[in-house]
PDB file of C-alpha atoms in Angstrom:
ATOM      1  CA  SER A  61     151.495 117.876  62.385  1.00  0.00           C
ATOM      2  CA  ALA A  62     154.930 116.569  61.508  1.00  0.00           C
ATOM      3  CA  VAL A  63     155.936 113.246  63.049  1.00  0.00           C
ATOM      4  CA  PRO A  64     159.519 113.386  64.493  1.00  0.00           C
ATOM      5  CA  GLY A  65     161.834 111.213  62.417  1.00  0.00           C
ATOM      6  CA  ALA A  66     159.300 110.587  59.634  1.00  0.00           C
ATOM      7  CA  ASP A  67     160.644 110.748  56.088  1.00  0.00           C
ATOM      8  CA  GLY A  68     157.370 110.288  54.252  1.00  0.00           C
ATOM      9  CA  TYR A  69     153.595 110.276  54.559  1.00  0.00           C
ATOM     10  CA  GLY A  70     150.744 108.354  52.976  1.00  0.00           C
ATOM     11  CA  VAL A  71     147.174 109.609  52.936  1.00  0.00           C
ATOM     12  CA  ILE A  72     143.834 107.829  52.621  1.00  0.00           C
ATOM     13  CA  VAL A  73     140.658 109.714  51.655  1.00  0.00           C
ATOM     14  CA  HIS A  74     137.359 107.931  52.257  1.00  0.00           C
ATOM     15  CA  ASP A  75     134.548 109.038  49.895  1.00  0.00           C
ATOM     16  CA  GLY A  76     132.319 106.064  50.570  1.00  0.00           C
ATOM     17  CA  GLU A  77     135.232 103.806  49.694  1.00  0.00           C
ATOM     18  CA  GLN A  78     138.805 103.783  50.944  1.00  0.00           C
ATOM     19  CA  LYS A  79     141.127 105.401  48.396  1.00  0.00           C
ATOM     20  CA  PHE A  80     144.786 106.397  48.409  1.00  0.00           C
ATOM     21  CA  VAL A  81     146.242 109.793  47.499  1.00  0.00           C
ATOM     22  CA  ASP A  82     148.803 109.820  44.688  1.00  0.00           C
ATOM     23  CA  TRP A  83     150.808 112.919  45.593  1.00  0.00           C
ATOM     24  CA  PRO A  84     152.312 113.815  42.177  1.00  0.00           C
ATOM     25  CA  THR A  85     148.915 113.778  40.411  1.00  0.00           C
ATOM     26  CA  ARG A  86     146.822 114.925  43.419  1.00  0.00           C
ATOM     27  CA  THR A  87     144.292 112.199  42.594  1.00  0.00           C
ATOM     28  CA  LEU A  88     142.822 109.194  44.373  1.00  0.00           C
ATOM     29  CA  LYS A  89     143.794 105.624  43.504  1.00  0.00           C
ATOM     30  CA  GLU A  90     141.865 102.504  44.419  1.00  0.00           C
ATOM     31  CA  ASN A  91     145.033 100.529  45.190  1.00  0.00           C
ATOM     32  CA  ALA A  92     147.779 101.603  47.600  1.00  0.00           C
ATOM     33  CA  LYS A  93     150.477 100.326  45.212  1.00  0.00           C
ATOM     34  CA  ASP A  94     149.382 102.923  42.612  1.00  0.00           C
ATOM     35  CA  ALA A  95     149.579 105.858  45.069  1.00  0.00           C
ATOM     36  CA  ARG A  96     152.959 107.521  45.547  1.00  0.00           C
ATOM     37  CA  SER A  97     153.646 109.117  48.922  1.00  0.00           C
ATOM     38  CA  GLY A  98     155.154 112.520  49.781  1.00  0.00           C
ATOM     39  CA  THR A  99     157.269 114.257  52.389  1.00  0.00           C
ATOM     40  CA  ALA A 100     155.262 117.410  53.217  1.00  0.00           C
ATOM     41  CA  THR A 101     152.674 117.687  55.990  1.00  0.00           C
ATOM     42  CA  SER A 102     149.873 118.691  53.610  1.00  0.00           C
ATOM     43  CA  VAL A 103     148.631 117.561  50.228  1.00  0.00           C
ATOM     44  CA  LEU A 104     146.032 118.842  47.761  1.00  0.00           C
ATOM     45  CA  VAL A 105     143.532 116.276  46.482  1.00  0.00           C
ATOM     46  CA  GLU A 106     141.666 117.142  43.282  1.00  0.00           C
ATOM     47  CA  GLY A 107     138.848 115.684  41.203  1.00  0.00           C
ATOM     48  CA  LEU A 108     136.572 115.013  44.163  1.00  0.00           C
ATOM     49  CA  LYS A 109     132.785 114.942  43.970  1.00  0.00           C
ATOM     50  CA  PRO A 110     130.694 117.592  45.733  1.00  0.00           C
ATOM     51  CA  ASP A 111     128.014 116.751  48.298  1.00  0.00           C
ATOM     52  CA  THR A 112     129.928 113.598  49.319  1.00  0.00           C
ATOM     53  CA  PRO A 113     131.133 113.147  52.920  1.00  0.00           C
ATOM     54  CA  LEU A 114     134.943 112.973  52.907  1.00  0.00           C
ATOM     55  CA  LYS A 115     137.310 111.997  55.698  1.00  0.00           C
ATOM     56  CA  ALA A 116     141.044 111.276  55.739  1.00  0.00           C
ATOM     57  CA  GLN A 117     143.764 109.303  57.520  1.00  0.00           C
ATOM     58  CA  VAL A 118     147.553 109.673  57.468  1.00  0.00           C
ATOM     59  CA  ALA A 119     150.391 107.200  57.970  1.00  0.00           C
ATOM     60  CA  ALA A 120     154.069 108.072  58.530  1.00  0.00           C
ATOM     61  CA  LYS A 121     157.098 106.297  57.075  1.00  0.00           C
ATOM     62  CA  HIS A 122     160.303 105.860  59.075  1.00  0.00           C
ATOM     63  CA  SER A 123     163.274 104.458  57.140  1.00  0.00           C
ATOM     64  CA  GLY A 124     160.992 102.437  54.895  1.00  0.00           C
ATOM     65  CA  ILE A 125     158.699 101.203  57.687  1.00  0.00           C
ATOM     66  CA  TRP A 126     155.103 102.465  57.746  1.00  0.00           C
ATOM     67  CA  SER A 127     153.181 103.330  60.899  1.00  0.00           C
ATOM     68  CA  SER A 128     149.535 102.489  61.384  1.00  0.00           C
ATOM     69  CA  TYR A 129     147.067 104.960  59.903  1.00  0.00           C
ATOM     70  CA  SER A 130     145.809 107.746  62.159  1.00  0.00           C
ATOM     71  CA  ASN A 131     142.235 108.103  63.318  1.00  0.00           C
ATOM     72  CA  PHE A 132     139.890 109.627  60.763  1.00  0.00           C
ATOM     73  CA  SER A 133     139.660 113.376  60.415  1.00  0.00           C
ATOM     74  CA  ARG A 134     136.358 115.162  60.890  1.00  0.00           C
ATOM     75  CA  ALA A 135     134.200 114.600  57.800  1.00  0.00           C
ATOM     76  CA  VAL A 136     133.484 117.449  55.374  1.00  0.00           C
ATOM     77  CA  SER A 137     131.525 117.747  52.125  1.00  0.00           C
ATOM     78  CA  LEU A 138     132.603 119.921  49.211  1.00  0.00           C
ATOM     79  CA  PRO A 139     129.957 122.402  48.034  1.00  0.00           C
ATOM     80  CA  SER A 140     128.188 121.890  44.731  1.00  0.00           C
ATOM     81  CA  PRO A 141     129.218 124.256  41.912  1.00  0.00           C
ATOM     82  CA  THR A 142     127.029 127.350  41.659  1.00  0.00           C
ATOM     83  CA  THR A 143     124.033 126.862  39.381  1.00  0.00           C
ATOM     84  CA  PRO A 144     123.618 129.591  36.719  1.00  0.00           C
ATOM     85  CA  GLN A 145     120.584 131.817  36.638  1.00  0.00           C
ATOM     86  CA  ALA A 146     117.932 131.054  34.031  1.00  0.00           C
ATOM     87  CA  PRO A 147     119.094 132.121  30.538  1.00  0.00           C
ATOM     88  CA  VAL A 148     117.420 134.639  28.241  1.00  0.00           C
ATOM     89  CA  LEU A 149     116.378 133.745  24.693  1.00  0.00           C
ATOM     90  CA  GLN A 150     116.628 136.187  21.796  1.00  0.00           C
ATOM     91  CA  ILE A 151     115.155 135.471  18.370  1.00  0.00           C
ATOM     92  CA  VAL A 152     117.750 136.048  15.629  1.00  0.00           C
ATOM     93  CA  SER A 153     115.898 134.628  12.611  1.00  0.00           C
ATOM     94  CA  ASN A 154     113.280 132.080  11.600  1.00  0.00           C
ATOM     95  CA  SER A 155     115.714 129.290  12.469  1.00  0.00           C
ATOM     96  CA  THR A 156     118.271 130.796  14.869  1.00  0.00           C
ATOM     97  CA  LEU A 157     118.139 131.548  18.580  1.00  0.00           C
ATOM     98  CA  LEU A 158     120.645 133.347  20.812  1.00  0.00           C
ATOM     99  CA  VAL A 159     120.888 131.968  24.371  1.00  0.00           C
ATOM    100  CA  THR A 160     122.554 134.286  26.905  1.00  0.00           C
ATOM    101  CA  TRP A 161     123.134 134.115  30.660  1.00  0.00           C
ATOM    102  CA  SER A 162     125.111 135.743  33.468  1.00  0.00           C
ATOM    103  CA  ALA A 163     128.638 134.491  34.158  1.00  0.00           C
ATOM    104  CA  VAL A 164     129.119 132.197  37.152  1.00  0.00           C
ATOM    105  CA  PRO A 165     132.213 133.113  39.245  1.00  0.00           C
ATOM    106  CA  GLY A 166     134.876 130.425  38.954  1.00  0.00           C
ATOM    107  CA  ALA A 167     133.186 128.581  36.087  1.00  0.00           C
ATOM    108  CA  ASP A 168     135.432 127.386  33.268  1.00  0.00           C
ATOM    109  CA  GLY A 169     132.733 126.075  30.935  1.00  0.00           C
ATOM    110  CA  TYR A 170     129.021 125.955  30.221  1.00  0.00           C
ATOM    111  CA  GLY A 171     126.588 123.420  28.790  1.00  0.00           C
ATOM    112  CA  VAL A 172     123.211 124.350  27.315  1.00  0.00           C
ATOM    113  CA  ILE A 173     119.991 122.391  26.872  1.00  0.00           C
ATOM    114  CA  VAL A 174     117.290 123.540  24.458  1.00  0.00           C
ATOM    115  CA  HIS A 175     113.869 121.946  24.845  1.00  0.00           C
ATOM    116  CA  ASP A 176     111.823 121.871  21.611  1.00  0.00           C
ATOM    117  CA  GLY A 177     109.361 119.263  22.818  1.00  0.00           C
ATOM    118  CA  GLU A 178     112.291 117.016  23.698  1.00  0.00           C
ATOM    119  CA  GLN A 179     115.423 117.696  25.729  1.00  0.00           C
ATOM    120  CA  LYS A 180     118.388 118.316  23.421  1.00  0.00           C
ATOM    121  CA  PHE A 181     121.970 119.460  23.986  1.00  0.00           C
ATOM    122  CA  VAL A 182     123.761 122.313  22.207  1.00  0.00           C
ATOM    123  CA  ASP A 183     126.978 121.369  20.391  1.00  0.00           C
ATOM    124  CA  TRP A 184     128.815 124.688  20.490  1.00  0.00           C
ATOM    125  CA  PRO A 185     131.206 124.260  17.519  1.00  0.00           C
ATOM    126  CA  THR A 186     128.385 123.353  15.092  1.00  0.00           C
ATOM    127  CA  ARG A 187     125.645 125.446  16.773  1.00  0.00           C
ATOM    128  CA  THR A 188     123.278 122.497  16.451  1.00  0.00           C
ATOM    129  CA  LEU A 189     121.248 120.325  18.811  1.00  0.00           C
ATOM    130  CA  LYS A 190     122.239 116.766  19.714  1.00  0.00           C
ATOM    131  CA  GLU A 191     119.997 114.145  21.275  1.00  0.00           C
ATOM    132  CA  ASN A 192     122.760 112.827  23.548  1.00  0.00           C
ATOM    133  CA  ALA A 193     124.837 114.901  25.952  1.00  0.00           C
ATOM    134  CA  LYS A 194     128.005 112.956  25.036  1.00  0.00           C
ATOM    135  CA  ASP A 195     127.760 114.272  21.448  1.00  0.00           C
ATOM    136  CA  ALA A 196     127.450 117.924  22.519  1.00  0.00           C
ATOM    137  CA  ARG A 197     130.661 119.848  23.155  1.00  0.00           C
ATOM    138  CA  SER A 198     130.523 122.649  25.713  1.00  0.00           C
ATOM    139  CA  GLY A 199     131.900 126.189  25.513  1.00  0.00           C
ATOM    140  CA  THR A 200     133.346 128.955  27.666  1.00  0.00           C
ATOM    141  CA  ALA A 201     131.346 132.052  26.615  1.00  0.00           C
ATOM    142  CA  THR A 202     128.137 133.271  28.278  1.00  0.00           C
ATOM    143  CA  SER A 203     126.107 133.113  25.075  1.00  0.00           C
ATOM    144  CA  VAL A 204     125.667 130.666  22.228  1.00  0.00           C
ATOM    145  CA  LEU A 205     123.858 130.732  18.884  1.00  0.00           C
ATOM    146  CA  VAL A 206     121.668 127.736  18.089  1.00  0.00           C
ATOM    147  CA  GLU A 207     120.794 127.180  14.432  1.00  0.00           C
ATOM    148  CA  GLY A 208     118.567 124.870  12.416  1.00  0.00           C
ATOM    149  CA  LEU A 209     115.545 125.304  14.677  1.00  0.00           C
ATOM    150  CA  LYS A 210     111.937 124.953  13.551  1.00  0.00           C
ATOM    151  CA  PRO A 211     109.579 127.946  13.581  1.00  0.00           C
ATOM    152  CA  ASP A 212     106.273 127.949  15.474  1.00  0.00           C
ATOM    153  CA  THR A 213     107.705 125.557  18.082  1.00  0.00           C
ATOM    154  CA  PRO A 214     107.896 126.613  21.736  1.00  0.00           C
ATOM    155  CA  LEU A 215     111.575 126.689  22.784  1.00  0.00           C
ATOM    156  CA  LYS A 216     113.087 127.023  26.248  1.00  0.00           C
ATOM    157  CA  ALA A 217     116.642 126.613  27.531  1.00  0.00           C
ATOM    158  CA  GLN A 218     118.690 125.685  30.597  1.00  0.00           C
ATOM    159  CA  VAL A 219     122.381 126.235  31.420  1.00  0.00           C
ATOM    160  CA  ALA A 220     124.864 124.313  33.599  1.00  0.00           C
ATOM    161  CA  ALA A 221     128.301 125.561  34.712  1.00  0.00           C
ATOM    162  CA  LYS A 222     131.494 123.505  34.934  1.00  0.00           C
ATOM    163  CA  HIS A 223     134.039 124.083  37.724  1.00  0.00           C
ATOM    164  CA  SER A 224     137.322 122.154  37.400  1.00  0.00           C
ATOM    165  CA  GLY A 225     135.601 119.271  35.650  1.00  0.00           C
ATOM    166  CA  ILE A 226     132.559 119.188  37.970  1.00  0.00           C
ATOM    167  CA  TRP A 227     129.171 120.197  36.560  1.00  0.00           C
ATOM    168  CA  SER A 228     126.558 122.171  38.466  1.00  0.00           C
ATOM    169  CA  SER A 229     122.882 121.387  38.271  1.00  0.00           C
ATOM    170  CA  TYR A 230     121.042 122.876  35.318  1.00  0.00           C
ATOM    171  CA  SER A 231     119.419 126.263  35.841  1.00  0.00           C
ATOM    172  CA  ASN A 232     115.709 126.892  35.788  1.00  0.00           C
ATOM    173  CA  PHE A 233     114.182 127.101  32.325  1.00  0.00           C
ATOM    174  CA  SER A 234     114.207 130.359  30.412  1.00  0.00           C
ATOM    175  CA  ARG A 235     110.982 131.969  29.311  1.00  0.00           C
ATOM    176  CA  ALA A 236     109.681 130.069  26.269  1.00  0.00           C
ATOM    177  CA  VAL A 237     109.735 131.670  22.811  1.00  0.00           C
ATOM    178  CA  SER A 238     108.693 130.535  19.346  1.00  0.00           C
ATOM    179  CA  LEU A 239     110.571 131.470  16.190  1.00  0.00           C
ATOM    180  CA  PRO A 240     108.370 133.153  13.571  1.00  0.00           C
ATOM    181  CA  SER A 241     107.455 131.421  10.350  1.00  0.00           C
ATOM    182  CA  PRO A 242     109.115 132.888   7.245  1.00  0.00           C
ATOM    183  CA  THR A 243     107.110 135.717   5.652  1.00  0.00           C
ATOM    184  CA  THR A 244     104.887 134.526   2.808  1.00  0.00           C
ATOM    185  CA  PRO A 245     105.452 136.469  -0.435  1.00  0.00           C
ATOM    186  CA  GLN A 246     102.614 138.406  -2.064  1.00  0.00           C
ATOM    187  CA  ALA A 247     100.968 136.873  -5.117  1.00  0.00           C
ATOM    188  CA  PRO A 248     103.213 137.079  -8.187  1.00  0.00           C
ATOM    189  CA  VAL A 249     102.436 138.877 -11.418  1.00  0.00           C
ATOM    190  CA  LEU A 250     102.647 137.095 -14.780  1.00  0.00           C
ATOM    191  CA  GLN A 251     103.854 138.853 -17.896  1.00  0.00           C
ATOM    192  CA  ILE A 252     103.582 137.289 -21.353  1.00  0.00           C
ATOM    193  CA  VAL A 253     106.894 137.464 -23.151  1.00  0.00           C
ATOM    194  CA  SER A 254     106.068 135.395 -26.221  1.00  0.00           C
ATOM    195  CA  ASN A 255     103.951 132.494 -27.438  1.00  0.00           C
ATOM    196  CA  SER A 256     106.095 130.136 -25.350  1.00  0.00           C
ATOM    197  CA  THR A 257     107.612 132.263 -22.563  1.00  0.00           C
ATOM    198  CA  LEU A 258     106.258 133.731 -19.358  1.00  0.00           C
ATOM    199  CA  LEU A 259     107.895 136.130 -16.874  1.00  0.00           C
ATOM    200  CA  VAL A 260     106.922 135.634 -13.232  1.00  0.00           C
ATOM    201  CA  THR A 261     107.679 138.590 -10.890  1.00  0.00           C
ATOM    202  CA  TRP A 262     106.958 139.353  -7.230  1.00  0.00           C
ATOM    203  CA  SER A 263     107.937 141.731  -4.451  1.00  0.00           C
ATOM    204  CA  ALA A 264     111.044 140.955  -2.429  1.00  0.00           C
ATOM    205  CA  VAL A 265     110.560 139.527   1.055  1.00  0.00           C
ATOM    206  CA  PRO A 266     112.779 141.217   3.713  1.00  0.00           C
ATOM    207  CA  GLY A 267     115.364 138.776   5.027  1.00  0.00           C
ATOM    208  CA  ALA A 268     114.743 136.104   2.396  1.00  0.00           C
ATOM    209  CA  ASP A 269     117.897 134.438   1.078  1.00  0.00           C
TER     210      ASP A 269
END
């Protein structure tokens, strides 16, 4: 509620540590001197972590003089972002896999893990696997092609959703699939061309490049 005669307000949010709301950026600062105050009787605070008890206090400013901070509010915890359902794997070729999943309401990005015996992270722009999550860029679609995979290796995938910079847990694993080995050509036929030349011919293999 508004405080009669107040011309500004400062807000503390406690997330395990005391932090100060910077009104213009809607973020928390560790030091009060870095947090600018405001004049309204409400303020949005962004970039908070889910599943963390949060409580707040407010102080009022009167002609440059600050009051004491109020008692703490009732504590609340923000919900974790929704975890996607397990993805579905579709074999595209001997070295390429399509990972698809259902959209998560409110999600603005997705990250994908492919397990080929080790946990690896899909880098969307290059469609390749990276050993470290920091090297794998995420994407916004609900499917991604993964290339350069080895055949005859069990593969399974997981998906995480991002909501305003906060990642959900990874989904359950997909059903495992193995990419087929390339088809082996039939035995070739040799044709003598001359005393020093041989022609080798064979039947085309579907899909071979």
